[in-house]
mmCIF file of C-alpha atoms and ligand atoms in Angstrom:
data_model
loop_
_atom_site.group_PDB
_atom_site.id
_atom_site.type_symbol
_atom_site.label_atom_id
_atom_site.label_comp_id
_atom_site.label_asym_id
_atom_site.label_seq_id
_atom_site.Cartn_x
_atom_site.Cartn_y
_atom_site.Cartn_z
ATOM 1 C CA UNK A 1 32.865 4.799 -26.733
ATOM 2 C CA UNK A 2 35.245 6.759 -28.960
ATOM 3 C CA UNK A 3 36.331 8.778 -25.917
ATOM 4 C CA UNK A 4 37.246 5.662 -23.981
ATOM 5 C CA UNK A 5 39.217 4.344 -26.948
ATOM 6 C CA UNK A 6 41.104 7.657 -27.220
ATOM 7 C CA UNK A 7 42.020 7.576 -23.522
ATOM 8 C CA UNK A 8 43.166 3.950 -23.710
ATOM 9 C CA UNK A 9 45.264 4.675 -26.789
ATOM 10 C CA UNK A 10 46.916 7.941 -25.749
ATOM 11 C CA UNK A 11 47.183 7.785 -21.948
ATOM 12 C CA UNK A 12 49.787 5.320 -20.663
ATOM 13 C CA UNK A 13 48.202 4.818 -17.236
ATOM 14 C CA UNK A 14 44.545 5.963 -17.311
ATOM 15 C CA UNK A 15 44.073 5.201 -13.601
ATOM 16 C CA UNK A 16 46.866 7.565 -12.600
ATOM 17 C CA UNK A 17 45.213 10.991 -12.431
ATOM 18 C CA UNK A 18 47.688 12.598 -10.009
ATOM 19 C CA UNK A 19 51.155 12.483 -11.593
ATOM 20 C CA UNK A 20 52.034 15.473 -13.756
ATOM 21 C CA UNK A 21 52.970 13.191 -16.671
ATOM 22 C CA UNK A 22 49.614 11.418 -16.708
ATOM 23 C CA UNK A 23 47.700 14.691 -16.251
ATOM 24 C CA UNK A 24 49.640 16.181 -19.151
ATOM 25 C CA UNK A 25 48.742 13.197 -21.350
ATOM 26 C CA UNK A 26 45.058 13.582 -20.499
ATOM 27 C CA UNK A 27 45.197 17.352 -20.971
ATOM 28 C CA UNK A 28 47.021 17.281 -24.284
ATOM 29 C CA UNK A 29 44.669 14.565 -25.552
ATOM 30 C CA UNK A 30 41.662 16.783 -24.807
ATOM 31 C CA UNK A 31 43.437 19.734 -26.425
ATOM 32 C CA UNK A 32 44.359 17.946 -29.654
ATOM 33 C CA UNK A 33 40.968 16.241 -30.003
ATOM 34 C CA UNK A 34 39.343 19.674 -29.608
ATOM 35 C CA UNK A 35 41.636 21.172 -32.242
ATOM 36 C CA UNK A 36 40.816 18.314 -34.639
ATOM 37 C CA UNK A 37 37.034 18.554 -34.163
ATOM 38 C CA UNK A 38 37.100 22.345 -34.548
ATOM 39 C CA UNK A 39 39.138 22.076 -37.756
ATOM 40 C CA UNK A 40 36.613 19.585 -39.178
ATOM 41 C CA UNK A 41 33.759 21.933 -38.218
ATOM 42 C CA UNK A 42 35.676 24.836 -39.802
ATOM 43 C CA UNK A 43 35.979 23.022 -43.137
ATOM 44 C CA UNK A 44 32.386 21.734 -42.942
ATOM 45 C CA UNK A 45 31.133 25.325 -42.683
ATOM 46 C CA UNK A 46 33.681 27.050 -44.925
ATOM 47 C CA UNK A 47 33.243 24.886 -48.039
ATOM 48 C CA UNK A 48 29.426 25.227 -48.344
ATOM 49 C CA UNK A 49 29.794 28.866 -47.292
ATOM 50 C CA UNK A 50 32.127 29.511 -50.218
ATOM 51 C CA UNK A 51 29.999 27.448 -52.626
ATOM 52 C CA UNK A 52 26.768 29.349 -51.915
ATOM 53 C CA UNK A 53 28.568 32.608 -51.105
ATOM 54 C CA UNK A 54 27.068 32.985 -47.602
ATOM 55 C CA UNK A 55 28.996 35.594 -45.603
ATOM 56 C CA UNK A 56 27.299 34.476 -42.364
ATOM 57 C CA UNK A 57 28.371 30.877 -42.822
ATOM 58 C CA UNK A 58 31.936 31.860 -43.746
ATOM 59 C CA UNK A 59 32.100 34.098 -40.654
ATOM 60 C CA UNK A 60 30.775 31.252 -38.507
ATOM 61 C CA UNK A 61 33.417 28.953 -39.980
ATOM 62 C CA UNK A 62 36.138 31.367 -38.889
ATOM 63 C CA UNK A 63 34.559 31.543 -35.447
ATOM 64 C CA UNK A 64 35.108 27.767 -35.176
ATOM 65 C CA UNK A 65 38.708 28.303 -36.239
ATOM 66 C CA UNK A 66 39.022 30.864 -33.418
ATOM 67 C CA UNK A 67 37.798 28.239 -30.943
ATOM 68 C CA UNK A 68 41.065 26.430 -31.568
ATOM 69 C CA UNK A 69 42.754 29.182 -29.503
ATOM 70 C CA UNK A 70 41.126 27.958 -26.283
ATOM 71 C CA UNK A 71 42.261 24.384 -26.921
ATOM 72 C CA UNK A 72 45.736 25.597 -27.881
ATOM 73 C CA UNK A 73 45.981 27.228 -24.435
ATOM 74 C CA UNK A 74 45.074 23.854 -22.895
ATOM 75 C CA UNK A 75 47.887 22.125 -24.803
ATOM 76 C CA UNK A 76 50.326 24.933 -23.958
ATOM 77 C CA UNK A 77 49.373 24.863 -20.266
ATOM 78 C CA UNK A 78 49.781 21.120 -19.848
ATOM 79 C CA UNK A 79 53.047 21.082 -21.795
ATOM 80 C CA UNK A 80 54.554 23.680 -19.449
ATOM 81 C CA UNK A 81 52.967 22.310 -16.248
ATOM 82 C CA UNK A 82 54.628 18.966 -16.906
ATOM 83 C CA UNK A 83 58.131 20.470 -16.998
ATOM 84 C CA UNK A 84 60.281 19.246 -14.103
ATOM 85 C CA UNK A 85 61.408 21.694 -11.436
ATOM 86 C CA UNK A 86 64.359 23.954 -12.155
ATOM 87 C CA UNK A 87 66.554 26.380 -10.231
ATOM 88 C CA UNK A 88 64.049 29.256 -10.440
ATOM 89 C CA UNK A 89 60.979 27.075 -9.796
ATOM 90 C CA UNK A 90 61.966 24.419 -7.247
ATOM 91 C CA UNK A 91 58.302 23.498 -6.630
ATOM 92 C CA UNK A 92 57.841 22.539 -10.295
ATOM 93 C CA UNK A 93 55.445 24.188 -12.734
ATOM 94 C CA UNK A 94 52.111 22.662 -11.686
ATOM 95 C CA UNK A 95 50.492 26.046 -11.005
ATOM 96 C CA UNK A 96 50.819 26.925 -14.717
ATOM 97 C CA UNK A 97 47.650 24.851 -15.050
ATOM 98 C CA UNK A 98 45.848 27.548 -13.049
ATOM 99 C CA UNK A 99 47.295 30.320 -15.222
ATOM 100 C CA UNK A 100 46.194 28.455 -18.361
ATOM 101 C CA UNK A 101 42.701 28.013 -16.973
ATOM 102 C CA UNK A 102 42.571 31.743 -16.211
ATOM 103 C CA UNK A 103 43.439 32.459 -19.868
ATOM 104 C CA UNK A 104 40.749 30.014 -21.061
ATOM 105 C CA UNK A 105 38.273 31.694 -18.698
ATOM 106 C CA UNK A 106 39.129 35.131 -20.097
ATOM 107 C CA UNK A 107 38.621 33.830 -23.661
ATOM 108 C CA UNK A 108 35.218 32.625 -22.484
ATOM 109 C CA UNK A 109 34.442 36.093 -21.077
ATOM 110 C CA UNK A 110 35.322 37.506 -24.506
ATOM 111 C CA UNK A 111 32.975 35.005 -26.190
ATOM 112 C CA UNK A 112 30.133 35.936 -23.826
ATOM 113 C CA UNK A 113 30.741 39.646 -24.453
ATOM 114 C CA UNK A 114 30.844 39.390 -28.268
ATOM 115 C CA UNK A 115 27.840 37.083 -28.419
ATOM 116 C CA UNK A 116 25.879 39.195 -25.937
ATOM 117 C CA UNK A 117 26.603 42.400 -27.862
ATOM 118 C CA UNK A 118 25.452 40.882 -31.165
ATOM 119 C CA UNK A 119 22.346 39.409 -29.518
ATOM 120 C CA UNK A 120 21.285 42.702 -27.926
ATOM 121 C CA UNK A 121 21.668 44.294 -31.373
ATOM 122 C CA UNK A 122 19.385 41.599 -32.819
ATOM 123 C CA UNK A 123 16.913 42.197 -29.996
ATOM 124 C CA UNK A 124 16.379 45.816 -31.081
ATOM 125 C CA UNK A 125 16.725 45.225 -34.814
ATOM 126 C CA UNK A 126 15.345 41.765 -35.485
ATOM 127 C CA UNK A 127 15.698 40.826 -39.098
ATOM 128 C CA UNK A 128 14.324 37.614 -40.475
ATOM 129 C CA UNK A 129 16.996 35.149 -41.511
ATOM 130 C CA UNK A 130 16.130 32.653 -44.170
ATOM 131 C CA UNK A 131 18.101 29.564 -44.952
ATOM 132 C CA UNK A 132 17.643 26.400 -46.944
ATOM 133 C CA UNK A 133 16.914 23.184 -45.072
ATOM 134 C CA UNK A 134 20.289 21.687 -45.926
ATOM 135 C CA UNK A 135 21.897 24.434 -43.853
ATOM 136 C CA UNK A 136 19.836 23.382 -40.836
ATOM 137 C CA UNK A 137 21.018 19.815 -41.328
ATOM 138 C CA UNK A 138 24.642 20.964 -41.627
ATOM 139 C CA UNK A 139 24.302 23.022 -38.438
ATOM 140 C CA UNK A 140 22.739 20.057 -36.664
ATOM 141 C CA UNK A 141 25.681 17.875 -37.700
ATOM 142 C CA UNK A 142 28.240 20.384 -36.367
ATOM 143 C CA UNK A 143 26.168 20.796 -33.202
ATOM 144 C CA UNK A 144 26.250 17.047 -32.586
ATOM 145 C CA UNK A 145 30.009 16.911 -33.212
ATOM 146 C CA UNK A 146 30.564 19.758 -30.738
ATOM 147 C CA UNK A 147 28.233 18.183 -28.192
ATOM 148 C CA UNK A 148 30.258 14.962 -28.357
ATOM 149 C CA UNK A 149 33.418 17.039 -27.893
ATOM 150 C CA UNK A 150 31.884 18.895 -24.935
ATOM 151 C CA UNK A 151 30.985 15.620 -23.229
ATOM 152 C CA UNK A 152 34.429 14.168 -23.881
ATOM 153 C CA UNK A 153 36.055 17.284 -22.380
ATOM 154 C CA UNK A 154 33.747 17.199 -19.375
ATOM 155 C CA UNK A 155 34.596 13.540 -18.723
ATOM 156 C CA UNK A 156 38.355 14.184 -18.970
ATOM 157 C CA UNK A 157 38.119 17.398 -16.918
ATOM 158 C CA UNK A 158 36.237 15.645 -14.130
ATOM 159 C CA UNK A 159 38.496 12.626 -14.224
ATOM 160 C CA UNK A 160 41.679 14.592 -13.549
ATOM 161 C CA UNK A 161 39.862 17.443 -11.716
ATOM 162 C CA UNK A 162 41.303 20.086 -14.030
ATOM 163 C CA UNK A 163 39.897 23.605 -14.291
ATOM 164 C CA UNK A 164 41.633 24.222 -17.631
ATOM 165 C CA UNK A 165 39.811 21.346 -19.262
ATOM 166 C CA UNK A 166 36.530 22.220 -17.584
ATOM 167 C CA UNK A 167 37.039 25.698 -19.055
ATOM 168 C CA UNK A 168 37.527 24.227 -22.511
ATOM 169 C CA UNK A 169 34.398 22.136 -21.906
ATOM 170 C CA UNK A 170 32.436 25.324 -21.206
ATOM 171 C CA UNK A 171 33.767 26.783 -24.427
ATOM 172 C CA UNK A 172 32.548 23.778 -26.428
ATOM 173 C CA UNK A 173 29.221 23.776 -24.614
ATOM 174 C CA UNK A 174 28.762 27.502 -25.307
ATOM 175 C CA UNK A 175 29.336 26.837 -29.025
ATOM 176 C CA UNK A 176 26.677 24.124 -28.926
ATOM 177 C CA UNK A 177 24.207 26.519 -27.305
ATOM 178 C CA UNK A 178 25.089 29.303 -29.752
ATOM 179 C CA UNK A 179 24.512 26.965 -32.706
ATOM 180 C CA UNK A 180 21.219 25.869 -31.145
ATOM 181 C CA UNK A 181 20.162 29.532 -30.971
ATOM 182 C CA UNK A 182 21.084 30.032 -34.642
ATOM 183 C CA UNK A 183 19.002 26.982 -35.575
ATOM 184 C CA UNK A 184 16.093 28.148 -33.425
ATOM 185 C CA UNK A 185 16.319 31.564 -35.099
ATOM 186 C CA UNK A 186 16.219 29.981 -38.557
ATOM 187 C CA UNK A 187 13.182 27.904 -37.637
ATOM 188 C CA UNK A 188 11.683 30.902 -35.812
ATOM 189 C CA UNK A 189 11.812 33.200 -38.815
ATOM 190 C CA UNK A 190 10.193 30.503 -40.956
ATOM 191 C CA UNK A 191 7.393 30.428 -38.371
ATOM 192 C CA UNK A 192 7.184 34.229 -38.233
ATOM 193 C CA UNK A 193 8.918 34.622 -34.823
ATOM 194 C CA UNK A 194 11.899 36.892 -35.621
ATOM 195 C CA UNK A 195 12.635 37.712 -31.955
ATOM 196 C CA UNK A 196 13.838 34.152 -31.174
ATOM 197 C CA UNK A 197 17.336 35.080 -32.372
ATOM 198 C CA UNK A 198 17.905 38.014 -30.008
ATOM 199 C CA UNK A 199 16.206 36.570 -26.925
ATOM 200 C CA UNK A 200 17.922 33.187 -27.284
ATOM 201 C CA UNK A 201 21.277 34.905 -27.802
ATOM 202 C CA UNK A 202 20.937 37.075 -24.692
ATOM 203 C CA UNK A 203 20.001 34.067 -22.544
ATOM 204 C CA UNK A 204 22.893 31.975 -23.861
ATOM 205 C CA UNK A 205 25.468 34.758 -23.469
ATOM 206 C CA UNK A 206 24.316 35.312 -19.885
ATOM 207 C CA UNK A 207 24.823 31.610 -19.287
ATOM 208 C CA UNK A 208 28.327 31.702 -20.809
ATOM 209 C CA UNK A 209 29.226 34.781 -18.731
ATOM 210 C CA UNK A 210 28.166 32.976 -15.568
ATOM 211 C CA UNK A 211 30.294 29.917 -16.449
ATOM 212 C CA UNK A 212 33.245 32.214 -17.223
ATOM 213 C CA UNK A 213 32.905 33.961 -13.862
ATOM 214 C CA UNK A 214 32.888 30.620 -11.992
ATOM 215 C CA UNK A 215 35.948 29.521 -13.938
ATOM 216 C CA UNK A 216 37.878 32.744 -13.230
ATOM 217 C CA UNK A 217 37.130 32.293 -9.526
ATOM 218 C CA UNK A 218 38.201 28.623 -9.496
ATOM 219 C CA UNK A 219 41.442 29.276 -11.365
ATOM 220 C CA UNK A 220 42.453 32.253 -9.234
ATOM 221 C CA UNK A 221 41.964 30.459 -5.883
ATOM 222 C CA UNK A 222 44.967 28.089 -6.174
ATOM 223 C CA UNK A 223 47.152 31.050 -7.201
ATOM 224 C CA UNK A 224 46.086 33.153 -4.198
ATOM 225 C CA UNK A 225 46.514 30.135 -1.907
ATOM 226 C CA UNK A 226 43.413 28.123 -1.110
ATOM 227 C CA UNK A 227 42.229 26.177 1.912
ATOM 228 C CA UNK A 228 43.004 22.448 1.805
ATOM 229 C CA UNK A 229 39.936 20.254 1.400
ATOM 230 C CA UNK A 230 38.496 18.661 4.566
ATOM 231 C CA UNK A 231 39.039 15.249 2.923
ATOM 232 C CA UNK A 232 42.759 15.913 2.461
ATOM 233 C CA UNK A 233 43.144 17.109 6.068
ATOM 234 C CA UNK A 234 41.288 14.035 7.305
ATOM 235 C CA UNK A 235 43.481 11.727 5.224
ATOM 236 C CA UNK A 236 46.665 13.365 6.547
ATOM 237 C CA UNK A 237 45.466 13.133 10.151
ATOM 238 C CA UNK A 238 44.564 9.470 9.710
ATOM 239 C CA UNK A 239 47.970 8.693 8.165
ATOM 240 C CA UNK A 240 49.826 10.409 11.019
ATOM 241 C CA UNK A 241 47.681 8.700 13.660
ATOM 242 C CA UNK A 242 48.415 5.317 12.088
ATOM 243 C CA UNK A 243 52.041 5.603 13.274
ATOM 244 C CA UNK A 244 52.483 3.927 16.708
ATOM 245 C CA UNK A 245 53.207 6.469 19.443
ATOM 246 C CA UNK A 246 51.252 9.341 17.844
ATOM 247 C CA UNK A 247 48.509 10.310 20.305
ATOM 248 C CA UNK A 248 47.057 13.308 18.466
ATOM 249 C CA UNK A 249 47.685 15.549 15.454
ATOM 250 C CA UNK A 250 47.228 19.313 15.081
ATOM 251 C CA UNK A 251 48.463 22.462 13.316
ATOM 252 C CA UNK A 252 48.396 21.169 9.747
ATOM 253 C CA UNK A 253 49.592 23.608 7.083
ATOM 254 C CA UNK A 254 49.324 22.595 3.419
ATOM 255 C CA UNK A 255 50.722 24.267 0.307
ATOM 256 C CA UNK A 256 49.788 22.904 -3.096
ATOM 257 C CA UNK A 257 51.738 23.310 -6.336
ATOM 258 C CA UNK A 258 49.685 21.458 -8.938
ATOM 259 C CA UNK A 259 50.067 17.827 -7.897
ATOM 260 C CA UNK A 260 52.864 18.557 -5.379
ATOM 261 C CA UNK A 261 51.985 18.975 -1.707
ATOM 262 C CA UNK A 262 54.245 20.623 0.861
ATOM 263 C CA UNK A 263 52.909 20.232 4.391
ATOM 264 C CA UNK A 264 53.817 20.579 8.041
ATOM 265 C CA UNK A 265 52.061 19.267 11.131
ATOM 266 C CA UNK A 266 52.476 18.622 14.839
ATOM 267 C CA UNK A 267 52.189 15.210 16.481
ATOM 268 C CA UNK A 268 51.648 14.711 20.201
ATOM 269 C CA UNK A 269 53.719 11.991 21.857
ATOM 270 C CA UNK A 270 54.258 10.951 25.469
ATOM 271 C CA UNK A 271 56.649 13.256 27.353
ATOM 272 C CA UNK A 272 58.284 10.140 28.783
ATOM 273 C CA UNK A 273 59.938 9.312 25.449
ATOM 274 C CA UNK A 274 63.481 10.564 24.922
ATOM 275 C CA UNK A 275 64.464 12.846 22.043
ATOM 276 C CA UNK A 276 65.697 10.004 19.833
ATOM 277 C CA UNK A 277 62.422 8.087 20.255
ATOM 278 C CA UNK A 278 60.366 11.204 19.512
ATOM 279 C CA UNK A 279 62.465 11.873 16.443
ATOM 280 C CA UNK A 280 61.944 8.297 15.199
ATOM 281 C CA UNK A 281 58.180 8.797 15.415
ATOM 282 C CA UNK A 282 58.399 12.112 13.529
ATOM 283 C CA UNK A 283 60.488 10.493 10.782
ATOM 284 C CA UNK A 284 58.003 7.628 10.487
ATOM 285 C CA UNK A 285 55.093 10.081 10.080
ATOM 286 C CA UNK A 286 57.031 12.085 7.475
ATOM 287 C CA UNK A 287 57.892 8.923 5.524
ATOM 288 C CA UNK A 288 54.291 7.705 5.544
ATOM 289 C CA UNK A 289 52.955 11.093 4.393
ATOM 290 C CA UNK A 290 55.611 11.596 1.704
ATOM 291 C CA UNK A 291 54.955 8.164 0.270
ATOM 292 C CA UNK A 292 51.177 8.603 0.102
ATOM 293 C CA UNK A 293 50.773 12.311 -0.679
ATOM 294 C CA UNK A 294 53.366 12.899 -3.437
ATOM 295 C CA UNK A 295 55.223 15.698 -1.728
ATOM 296 C CA UNK A 296 57.255 16.742 1.267
ATOM 297 C CA UNK A 297 56.243 17.052 4.897
ATOM 298 C CA UNK A 298 57.851 18.314 8.082
ATOM 299 C CA UNK A 299 56.689 16.935 11.428
ATOM 300 C CA UNK A 300 57.072 18.771 14.727
ATOM 301 C CA UNK A 301 56.937 16.770 17.968
ATOM 302 C CA UNK A 302 54.948 17.973 21.005
ATOM 303 C CA UNK A 303 55.559 16.083 24.263
ATOM 304 C CA UNK A 304 52.341 15.625 26.252
ATOM 305 C CA UNK A 305 52.908 15.764 29.998
ATOM 306 C CA UNK A 306 49.824 14.940 32.069
ATOM 307 C CA UNK A 307 51.770 14.703 35.355
ATOM 308 C CA UNK A 308 50.755 18.086 36.799
ATOM 309 C CA UNK A 309 47.858 17.728 39.304
ATOM 310 C CA UNK A 310 45.944 20.542 37.560
ATOM 311 C CA UNK A 311 46.367 19.073 34.040
ATOM 312 C CA UNK A 312 43.270 16.874 34.074
ATOM 313 C CA UNK A 313 40.927 19.448 35.747
ATOM 314 C CA UNK A 314 42.058 22.211 33.357
ATOM 315 C CA UNK A 315 41.658 19.900 30.354
ATOM 316 C CA UNK A 316 38.070 19.136 31.423
ATOM 317 C CA UNK A 317 37.413 22.860 31.983
ATOM 318 C CA UNK A 318 38.777 23.769 28.522
ATOM 319 C CA UNK A 319 36.744 21.012 26.827
ATOM 320 C CA UNK A 320 33.588 22.489 28.358
ATOM 321 C CA UNK A 321 34.638 26.020 27.325
ATOM 322 C CA UNK A 322 35.297 24.955 23.713
ATOM 323 C CA UNK A 323 31.846 23.358 23.463
ATOM 324 C CA UNK A 324 30.321 26.590 24.770
ATOM 325 C CA UNK A 325 32.227 29.082 22.581
ATOM 326 C CA UNK A 326 30.797 30.128 19.198
ATOM 327 C CA UNK A 327 32.433 28.503 16.169
ATOM 328 C CA UNK A 328 33.608 25.530 18.285
ATOM 329 C CA UNK A 329 37.333 26.394 18.529
ATOM 330 C CA UNK A 330 39.908 23.731 19.412
ATOM 331 C CA UNK A 331 42.973 23.847 21.654
ATOM 332 C CA UNK A 332 46.142 21.791 21.984
ATOM 333 C CA UNK A 333 49.651 21.740 23.454
ATOM 334 C CA UNK A 334 48.310 22.304 26.948
ATOM 335 C CA UNK A 335 51.283 22.729 29.284
ATOM 336 C CA UNK A 336 51.233 23.564 32.970
ATOM 337 C CA UNK A 337 54.475 24.780 34.510
ATOM 338 C CA UNK A 338 55.389 25.395 38.157
ATOM 339 C CA UNK A 339 53.648 24.312 41.357
ATOM 340 C CA UNK A 340 51.900 27.136 43.217
ATOM 341 C CA UNK A 341 51.573 29.579 41.560
ATOM 342 C CA UNK A 342 51.577 27.883 38.148
ATOM 343 C CA UNK A 343 51.460 28.904 34.495
ATOM 344 C CA UNK A 344 49.009 27.598 31.909
ATOM 345 C CA UNK A 345 50.029 27.674 28.244
ATOM 346 C CA UNK A 346 48.119 26.401 25.218
ATOM 347 C CA UNK A 347 47.343 27.069 21.535
ATOM 348 C CA UNK A 348 43.858 28.110 20.475
ATOM 349 C CA UNK A 349 42.615 27.458 16.953
ATOM 350 C CA UNK A 350 39.432 29.258 15.902
ATOM 351 C CA UNK A 351 39.803 28.888 12.097
ATOM 352 C CA UNK A 352 38.068 32.186 11.648
ATOM 353 C CA UNK A 353 37.838 35.720 12.974
ATOM 354 C CA UNK A 354 37.477 35.440 16.754
ATOM 355 C CA UNK A 355 36.099 38.428 18.675
ATOM 356 C CA UNK A 356 38.990 40.416 20.214
ATOM 357 C CA UNK A 357 37.696 39.668 23.711
ATOM 358 C CA UNK A 358 37.837 35.880 23.239
ATOM 359 C CA UNK A 359 41.406 35.345 24.471
ATOM 360 C CA UNK A 360 41.366 37.728 27.505
ATOM 361 C CA UNK A 361 37.914 36.444 28.546
ATOM 362 C CA UNK A 362 39.024 32.824 28.361
ATOM 363 C CA UNK A 363 42.207 33.579 30.336
ATOM 364 C CA UNK A 364 40.191 35.389 33.019
ATOM 365 C CA UNK A 365 37.724 32.496 33.321
ATOM 366 C CA UNK A 366 40.570 30.003 33.788
ATOM 367 C CA UNK A 367 42.159 32.141 36.519
ATOM 368 C CA UNK A 368 38.809 32.515 38.263
ATOM 369 C CA UNK A 369 38.169 28.751 38.166
ATOM 370 C CA UNK A 370 41.717 27.860 39.288
ATOM 371 C CA UNK A 371 43.021 30.418 41.827
ATOM 372 C CA UNK A 372 46.562 28.955 41.894
ATOM 373 C CA UNK A 373 47.003 29.788 38.191
ATOM 374 C CA UNK A 374 49.096 32.976 38.123
ATOM 375 C CA UNK A 375 49.339 33.446 34.378
ATOM 376 C CA UNK A 376 47.568 32.123 31.279
ATOM 377 C CA UNK A 377 49.303 32.359 27.936
ATOM 378 C CA UNK A 378 47.119 31.608 24.920
ATOM 379 C CA UNK A 379 48.605 31.523 21.438
ATOM 380 C CA UNK A 380 45.923 32.363 18.887
ATOM 381 C CA UNK A 381 46.758 30.543 15.656
ATOM 382 C CA UNK A 382 46.476 32.010 12.165
ATOM 383 C CA UNK A 383 43.737 30.899 9.819
ATOM 384 C CA UNK A 384 45.905 28.731 7.549
ATOM 385 C CA UNK A 385 46.664 26.381 10.467
ATOM 386 C CA UNK A 386 44.209 23.479 10.739
HETATM 387 ZN ZN1 LIG B 1 51.850 21.749 18.593
HETATM 388 ZN ZN1 LIG B 2 65.182 14.357 11.332
HETATM 389 ZN ZN1 LIG B 3 49.492 24.924 17.682
#
């Protein structure tokens, strides 16, 4: 309810989750709301802590103040990621989002470590903690506030598919779980179960550590260079195929810089077209992709010439071979040059680690099946080509 109102009030175009401006508005909203909630929780714990002179409560209050750091990184990350491109960074600053989410993940690792250390200590030296009931009610109130914040962050993080915000969500959720352990420990020692504190703490810190590990992994992948999603590849293929004259699409390469995509691909057109006609088709594919994918694409044109008498038999032979080979490789750009003897040339895409014998074996089988083939040249494509 409140979350929806916040989004409607502070995000100009809530349906736009791709543009860097809209993402930044979502991200900064989550960051500032988190800062505000944590400051309220800080005061709500500090004031009673000072009044009754409870060191534990005052320390917990300052822990909540420390949580602001994670949300500050979110705000910082989205502010920088939104910056337009400049001379040094022509692809823009979208990948700063990944760096920010790595920082948030490392803060989460730190939280898991500190909490785990304290909990193991409690495990070996359990000491009963006593607290008045009003403290339980206060803790419950802060827990509910943090749980609302966690859910708000999760909704925003999922909406714009942002690892930074999902990291901040995990931070809020870990605080909720930690507070729940404190409450369980307070109730536990009233019931004569002093071990609840340590055991609960170890379980929760293990959980936080696992979330932190997943977040580190997810934020590092885009920086290393990750595989494009099958959905994106399918969408690009469909867009290219929707241009009249495009018979097939292959060799897609995609680079992602935050919301910006830079891609290249090959389109197969009839060899009977002249260069100007082929170029027109390539331009049309580029225009369609650039308009839909928010980025830049380069299209390479492959003329398909089926005139050679061996073209159709070799195509059928290769189709059968591909179905037989492990990992179901694909091939394209089949060209047959010369009469008798002739040359067979094509690209092979295995999208994996093919056995070293794959290419020579395949070439030998083609030559055995078609005695007039003098030479087979197979180009094995690298893994980032789809
Ligand atoms: Zn090609
Ligand atoms: Zn051109
Ligand atoms: Zn190729």
